C-alpha positions as a printed Julia matrix, in Angstrom:
480×3 Matrix{Float64}:
   0.0    0.0     0.0
   1.26   3.47   -0.76
   2.27   5.47    2.27
   0.34   8.36    3.74
  -2.4   10.18    1.9
  -2.95  12.37    4.91
  -0.8   15.32    3.92
  -3.33  16.6     1.51
  -5.09  17.67    4.47
  -2.52  18.28    6.61
   0.64  18.1     6.41
   1.98  18.99    9.07
   4.1   16.78   11.15
   2.4   14.41   13.54
  -0.91  13.83   15.3
  -1.9   13.64   18.95
  -1.44  10.23   20.52
  -4.96   9.96   21.7
  -8.26   8.18   21.22
 -11.77   9.53   20.84
 -14.44   9.15   23.51
 -17.99   8.13   22.87
 -17.5    5.79   19.93
 -20.76   4.14   18.99
 -18.94   0.82   18.56
 -15.54  -0.27   19.82
 -13.91  -3.65   20.25
 -11.94  -3.72   23.47
  -9.57  -6.43   22.29
  -5.88  -5.7    21.7
  -5.9   -2.5    23.74
  -2.15  -2.17   23.23
  -2.86  -1.58   19.56
  -4.1    1.63   18.02
  -7.59   2.03   16.64
  -9.04   2.57   13.2
 -12.25   4.6    13.16
 -15.0    5.55   10.74
 -17.85   8.05   10.99
 -20.73   8.41    8.52
 -22.17  11.79    7.71
 -24.69  11.4    10.56
 -21.8   11.73   13.01
 -21.61   8.47   15.03
 -18.14   6.94   15.37
 -17.22   3.27   14.93
 -13.76   2.14   16.02
 -11.94  -1.2    15.88
  -8.5   -2.42   16.87
  -5.92  -1.69   14.2
  -5.31  -5.42   14.06
  -8.82  -5.88   12.65
  -8.13  -3.57    9.72
 -10.06  -0.53    8.44
 -12.64  -2.56    6.54
 -14.44  -3.59    9.7
 -14.83   0.02   10.89
 -16.01   1.06    7.42
 -18.68  -1.66    7.33
 -19.95  -0.64   10.77
 -20.22   3.0     9.69
 -21.79   2.15    6.33
 -24.4   -0.04    8.03
 -25.43   2.76   10.37
 -25.18   5.87    8.21
 -24.55   7.3     4.79
 -21.57   8.58    2.81
 -19.3   10.44    2.87
 -17.68   8.29    5.56
 -14.7    9.88    7.32
 -11.91   7.51    8.42
  -8.91   8.09   10.68
  -6.52   6.24   12.99
  -5.78   6.64   16.69
  -2.75   5.53   18.76
  -3.29   3.11   21.68
  -5.77   4.27   24.3
  -4.24   6.4    27.03
  -1.1    7.34   25.07
  -0.29  11.03   25.58
   0.8   13.52   22.94
   4.29  13.77   24.5
   4.73   9.99   24.39
   3.73   9.81   20.74
   5.82  12.72   19.45
   8.95  11.61   21.32
   8.8    7.91   20.38
   9.8    6.94   16.82
   8.43   3.43   17.34
   4.98   4.62   18.42
   5.01   7.29   15.72
   5.78   4.67   13.07
   2.93   2.43   14.26
   0.46   5.28   14.21
   1.56   6.58   10.81
   1.27   3.06    9.44
  -2.31   2.86   10.72
  -3.16   6.2     9.07
  -1.54   5.0     5.85
  -3.55   1.77    5.88
  -6.82   3.52    6.76
  -6.62   6.2     4.07
  -5.32   3.69    1.56
  -8.38   1.56    2.21
 -10.7    4.48    1.4
  -8.77   5.35   -1.73
  -7.97   1.91   -3.14
 -10.67  -0.42   -1.81
 -13.75   1.79   -1.52
 -12.72   4.27   -4.24
 -15.03   6.87   -2.74
 -13.79  10.37   -3.57
 -16.14  12.13   -1.14
 -15.15   9.86    1.75
 -11.48  10.24    0.84
 -11.77  14.04    0.88
 -13.71  13.98    4.18
 -11.01  11.78    5.72
  -8.18  14.0     4.51
  -9.81  17.21    5.76
 -11.19  15.88    9.05
  -9.7   14.38   12.17
  -6.48  13.28   10.46
  -5.61  16.85    9.54
  -6.66  18.23   12.91
  -4.56  15.72   14.83
  -1.53  16.27   12.61
  -1.7   20.01   13.25
  -2.02  19.42   17.01
   0.92  17.04   17.12
   3.13  19.39   15.13
   2.42  22.06   17.73
   3.08  19.54   20.5
   6.35  18.51   18.91
   7.49  22.12   18.61
   6.44  22.74   22.2
   8.4   19.67   23.29
  11.52  20.95   21.58
  11.15  24.43   23.06
  10.91  23.03   26.58
  13.91  20.74   26.19
  17.46  22.09   26.74
  19.44  22.53   23.55
  21.91  19.73   22.79
  25.55  20.7    23.31
  27.16  17.54   21.97
  28.11  18.66   18.48
  30.05  21.8    19.34
  31.51  20.27   22.49
  32.86  17.33   20.5
  34.3   19.72   17.92
  35.93  21.77   20.67
  37.55  18.7    22.21
  38.79  17.36   18.89
  40.28  20.67   17.76
  41.95  21.26   21.09
  43.25  17.71   21.28
  44.8   18.09   17.83
  46.52  21.28   18.96
  48.64  19.62   21.63
  49.82  22.91   23.04
  46.33  23.93   24.14
  45.72  23.92   27.9
  42.63  21.75   27.57
  44.81  18.7    26.75
  46.63  18.99   30.04
  43.43  19.55   31.99
  41.73  16.51   30.46
  44.79  14.37   31.03
  44.78  15.42   34.69
  41.13  14.49   35.07
  40.99  10.98   33.62
  37.77  10.07   35.36
  35.78  13.0    33.93
  37.36  12.62   30.53
  36.5    8.94   30.41
  32.9    9.64   31.3
  32.55  12.44   28.76
  34.3   10.38   26.1
  31.82   7.57   26.66
  28.97  10.03   26.15
  30.58  11.38   23.0
  31.16   7.9    21.61
  27.51   7.09   22.12
  26.43  10.39   20.59
  28.62   9.71   17.57
  26.89   6.39   17.07
  23.46   8.0    17.33
  24.17  11.09   15.21
  25.59   9.17   12.27
  22.34   7.51   11.14
  20.33  10.67   11.8
  22.71  12.8     9.73
  22.65  10.29    6.88
  18.85  10.09    6.99
  18.57  13.88    6.94
  20.96  14.2     3.98
  18.97  11.6     2.05
  15.72  13.37    2.9
  17.04  16.72    1.66
  18.24  15.17   -1.6
  14.89  13.47   -2.18
  13.03  16.69   -1.41
  15.11  18.69   -3.89
  14.39  16.09   -6.56
  10.67  16.18   -5.77
  10.54  19.98   -5.84
  12.19  19.96   -9.24
   9.25  18.02  -10.7
   6.67  20.77  -10.0
   7.01  22.62  -13.36
   6.44  19.38  -15.28
   3.41  18.58  -13.13
   1.87  22.0   -13.77
   2.6   21.7   -17.48
   0.85  18.31  -17.57
  -2.35  19.77  -16.09
  -2.22  22.65  -18.56
  -1.97  20.19  -21.44
  -4.9   18.15  -20.09
  -7.02  21.31  -20.01
  -6.1   22.24  -23.58
  -6.7   18.71  -24.9
 -10.05  18.31  -23.12
 -11.37  21.67  -24.32
 -11.15  20.6   -27.97
 -11.64  16.83  -27.64
 -14.42  14.93  -29.34
 -16.8   12.83  -27.26
 -14.94   9.57  -27.95
 -11.64  11.1   -26.8
 -12.8   12.31  -23.39
 -12.63   8.93  -21.64
  -8.96   8.51  -22.47
  -8.12  12.03  -21.32
 -10.05  11.48  -18.1
  -8.22   8.23  -17.3
  -4.84   9.83  -17.98
  -5.77  12.76  -15.74
  -6.82  10.45  -12.9
  -3.57   8.52  -13.17
  -1.53  11.73  -13.11
  -3.44  13.11  -10.11
  -3.09   9.88   -8.15
   0.62   9.8    -8.91
   1.05  13.42   -7.81
  -0.62  12.64   -4.48
   1.19   9.34   -3.86
   4.68  10.27   -5.06
   5.86  12.21   -1.98
   4.15  10.11    0.69
   7.02   7.73    1.41
   9.28  10.77    1.77
   6.7   12.43    4.05
   6.62   9.42    6.37
  10.41   9.36    6.56
  10.39  13.07    7.42
   7.89  12.58   10.23
   9.79   9.62   11.67
  13.08  11.5    11.44
  11.56  14.49   13.24
  10.47  12.24   16.11
  13.89  10.54   16.22
  15.69  13.9    16.33
  13.48  15.01   19.22
  14.23  11.8    21.09
  17.96  12.17   20.41
  17.85  15.72   21.79
  16.4   14.51   25.08
  18.6   11.44   25.5
  21.86  13.27   24.73
  20.98  16.08   27.14
  20.23  13.56   29.87
  23.57  11.86   29.24
  25.5   15.15   29.37
  23.71  16.6    32.39
  26.09  15.05   34.98
  29.04  16.65   33.17
  27.68  20.2    32.92
  30.32  21.59   35.32
  33.11  19.89   33.37
  31.86  21.45   30.12
  31.56  24.89   31.68
  35.06  24.68   33.11
  36.45  23.95   29.65
  34.51  26.72   27.87
  32.42  24.36   25.74
  29.43  26.47   24.61
  25.99  25.03   24.1
  25.23  24.98   20.35
  21.79  24.59   18.81
  22.19  21.24   17.14
  18.67  20.13   16.17
  16.24  23.04   15.83
  17.46  24.08   12.37
  16.99  20.52   11.12
  13.5   20.43   12.62
  12.58  23.73   10.99
  13.86  22.44    7.67
  11.87  19.21    7.96
   8.7   21.11    8.84
   9.22  23.45    5.88
   9.54  20.45    3.55
   6.34  18.96    4.91
   4.5   22.25    4.51
   5.58  22.52    0.88
   4.41  18.98    0.14
   1.03  19.68    1.73
   0.49  22.87   -0.25
   1.59  21.27   -3.52
  -0.72  18.27   -3.13
  -3.59  20.63   -2.39
  -2.88  22.55   -5.58
  -2.66  19.33   -7.55
  -5.94  18.03   -6.15
  -7.74  21.28   -6.86
  -6.46  21.31  -10.44
  -7.44  17.68  -11.03
 -10.92  18.09   -9.53
 -11.55  21.19  -11.6
 -10.43  19.44  -14.79
 -12.52  16.35  -14.06
 -15.57  18.51  -13.53
 -14.89  20.32  -16.8
 -14.52  17.02  -18.66
 -17.81  15.78  -17.22
 -19.61  18.94  -18.27
 -18.14  18.79  -21.77
 -19.14  15.14  -22.13
 -22.71  15.9   -21.12
 -22.89  18.9   -23.44
 -21.58  16.92  -26.42
 -24.01  14.1   -25.72
 -26.9   16.51  -25.46
 -26.0   18.22  -28.73
 -26.63  14.95  -30.5
 -30.22  14.75  -29.26
 -33.41  16.37  -30.59
 -34.7   19.69  -29.26
 -37.5   17.94  -27.36
 -35.07  15.61  -25.65
 -32.79  18.51  -24.76
 -35.7   20.39  -23.19
 -36.67  17.31  -21.22
 -33.13  16.85  -19.97
 -32.91  20.48  -18.9
 -36.19  20.23  -16.99
 -35.08  17.03  -15.25
 -31.76  18.57  -14.24
 -33.44  21.67  -12.86
 -35.86  19.55  -10.82
 -33.04  17.41   -9.47
 -30.89  20.45   -8.68
 -33.78  22.09   -6.85
 -34.4   19.0    -4.7
 -30.71  18.47   -3.97
 -30.12  22.09   -3.02
 -33.21  22.14   -0.79
 -32.08  18.97    0.99
 -28.6   20.42    1.49
 -30.05  23.69    2.79
 -32.2   21.91    5.37
 -29.2   19.86    6.5
 -27.16  23.04    6.98
 -29.95  24.64    9.01
 -30.16  21.56   11.25
 -26.38  21.54   11.69
 -26.45  25.22   12.71
 -29.26  24.69   15.22
 -27.6   21.64   16.77
 -25.4   22.29   19.82
 -21.7   21.36   19.45
 -20.5   18.15   21.17
 -19.14  18.48   24.73
 -16.1   16.95   26.38
 -17.08  14.22   28.84
 -14.95  15.37   31.78
 -14.98  19.16   31.52
 -18.28  19.67   29.64
 -16.54  22.16   27.32
 -17.72  22.2    23.68
 -15.52  21.3    20.73
 -15.61  24.36   18.48
 -13.37  23.95   15.39
 -15.88  21.88   13.43
 -18.65  24.19   14.64
 -16.79  27.17   13.16
 -16.51  25.4     9.8
 -20.23  24.54    9.79
 -21.31  28.11   10.53
 -18.88  29.53    7.97
 -20.13  27.15    5.28
 -23.69  28.18    6.11
 -22.89  31.9     5.87
 -21.21  31.4     2.51
 -24.69  30.8     1.1
 -25.91  34.21    2.23
 -24.91  36.25   -0.86
 -26.59  33.64   -3.05
 -29.85  33.67   -1.08
 -30.09  37.21    0.28
 -33.04  38.18   -1.92
 -36.01  36.07   -3.08
 -35.86  34.91   -6.71
 -37.45  32.53   -9.19
 -34.29  30.41   -9.37
 -34.31  26.67   -8.72
 -32.39  27.57   -5.54
 -35.27  29.56   -4.05
 -36.84  26.69   -2.13
 -33.55  25.93   -0.37
 -32.75  29.61    0.11
 -36.14  30.16    1.73
 -35.24  27.54    4.34
 -31.89  29.19    5.11
 -32.76  32.88    4.83
 -34.33  33.32    8.33
 -31.16  31.98    9.99
 -28.42  34.03    8.31
 -28.51  36.92   10.77
 -28.31  34.62   13.8
 -25.45  32.69   12.2
 -23.48  35.87   11.53
 -23.92  36.98   15.15
 -22.96  33.52   16.38
 -19.71  33.47   14.4
 -18.76  37.07   15.23
 -19.65  37.08   18.93
 -20.86  33.81   20.43
 -18.15  31.54   19.04
 -15.2   33.72   20.15
 -16.84  33.94   23.57
 -17.12  30.15   23.79
 -13.46  29.79   22.81
 -12.41  32.3    25.49
 -14.58  30.59   28.11
 -13.08  27.22   27.24
  -9.54  28.61   27.48
 -10.27  30.19   30.86
 -11.88  27.03   32.22
  -9.07  24.74   31.11
  -6.4   27.09   32.48
  -8.22  27.1    35.81
  -8.04  23.3    35.75
  -4.28  23.46   35.1
  -4.42  21.82   31.67
  -3.6   22.93   28.13
  -0.33  24.74   28.79
   1.31  26.21   25.7
  -1.59  25.17   23.47
  -3.93  27.47   25.37
  -1.41  30.32   25.29
  -1.21  29.93   21.51
  -5.01  29.8    21.3
  -5.29  33.04   23.28
  -2.81  34.73   20.94
  -4.77  33.56   17.9
  -8.02  34.8    19.4
  -6.51  38.19   20.25
  -5.32  38.49   16.65
  -8.83  37.8    15.34
  -8.08  34.28   14.08
 -11.1   32.54   15.58
 -10.65  29.37   13.51
  -7.01  28.98   14.54
  -7.94  29.6    18.17
 -10.73  27.02   17.95
  -8.38  24.36   16.53
  -5.86  24.91   19.35
  -8.7   25.07   21.9
  -9.97  21.67   20.73
  -6.47  20.17   20.75
  -6.0   21.26   24.37
  -9.46  19.95   25.26
  -8.7   16.54   23.78
  -5.51  16.41   25.79
  -7.41  17.29   28.96
 -10.07  14.69   28.17
  -7.43  12.05   27.46
  -8.79  11.38   24.01
């Protein structure tokens, strides 16, 4: 199976090592394993042990709801964010589960709507939260001094006239202890350095393919715009193959980057712990504390961000082209029919569009009127998804502001009375709920840096960003 489709949504760096409460169905077997979960559009969640595979969760969700079905993976129950982001082994297990889950949606179910819902839902949100947690972890950990200290010792040992040689020779016990630490660090740094160099080379090669990818989409657009009806199927299949390749190509590299980031974080901690007993010795010999890992981490995160943005662009281009091909196919087919048939087709499409839009409008009204879900322990609402729902609802306002004779009027009439309340809710009520949640969690002594970041986002007017961080802190407090 191809690795990781989750960076379309996210990419980012890792996801919180947590599990969701309140699943409608969950097998308690193999609790040391992670979980694979599925949720139909109605909202209930169905989770199984990762050992059972994603198909079982999908079937549970499909039997109890309708598509699109969102799928995601969770680490073992009770595992904290810190444990996940600092453990390469646990990170690899969890990433493998995400890879298998999203691959199942893409390759077995072949459901584009479910695939998009999975990429943009909990997977993305957890990846964003874990990236923040990983950065927080690095900021709280002392900077590794091994690299520069080792360089200082080597250079001074080579210059035999330097006073450090005499001092080290006079203190054999300390030197032996420090040398043992340095030997171990050398063993650990070697593979990390090699992995990072390989990652950089692969990233440069991948980045160099972007012009050709853009040119391919441009050619597809030009070919489709002048293609005859019999030629459209071939163009469509070639486009799908290109889009799938563009999404899958960087995923193995993305997984390596995420694992390497976790390994670097773990190396930072372990090397600092090993050097801590020798801090006085280092100070006495003027060995400064260099920043050995943060630049590599920033570089890795920048690579991941580029991959995420590029895959998004590729997906948008492919979806737009596929839609255009579909419309051209229908238009060419209709041109071959009689005027009476064309009129009948138009009437049928208008009727169907009216019914579909009305159904969607009623669903949006119900979603707006429904209260957001609450955390079990703190009874604080989750607000990020709520923000998205209200924003999507308000995006219909310009279209429906005034009554009309359009096929949309029936749906607009259902939404129109609620637009004012929705605007007030997003502008006033939602920021207030975010602030209340931040205050409550801080009073409980949970959330830490995540809540500080949420407060900063809220003060800057970024309600969505504040809501995402608010929910990440709430999940940590709830242990989910």
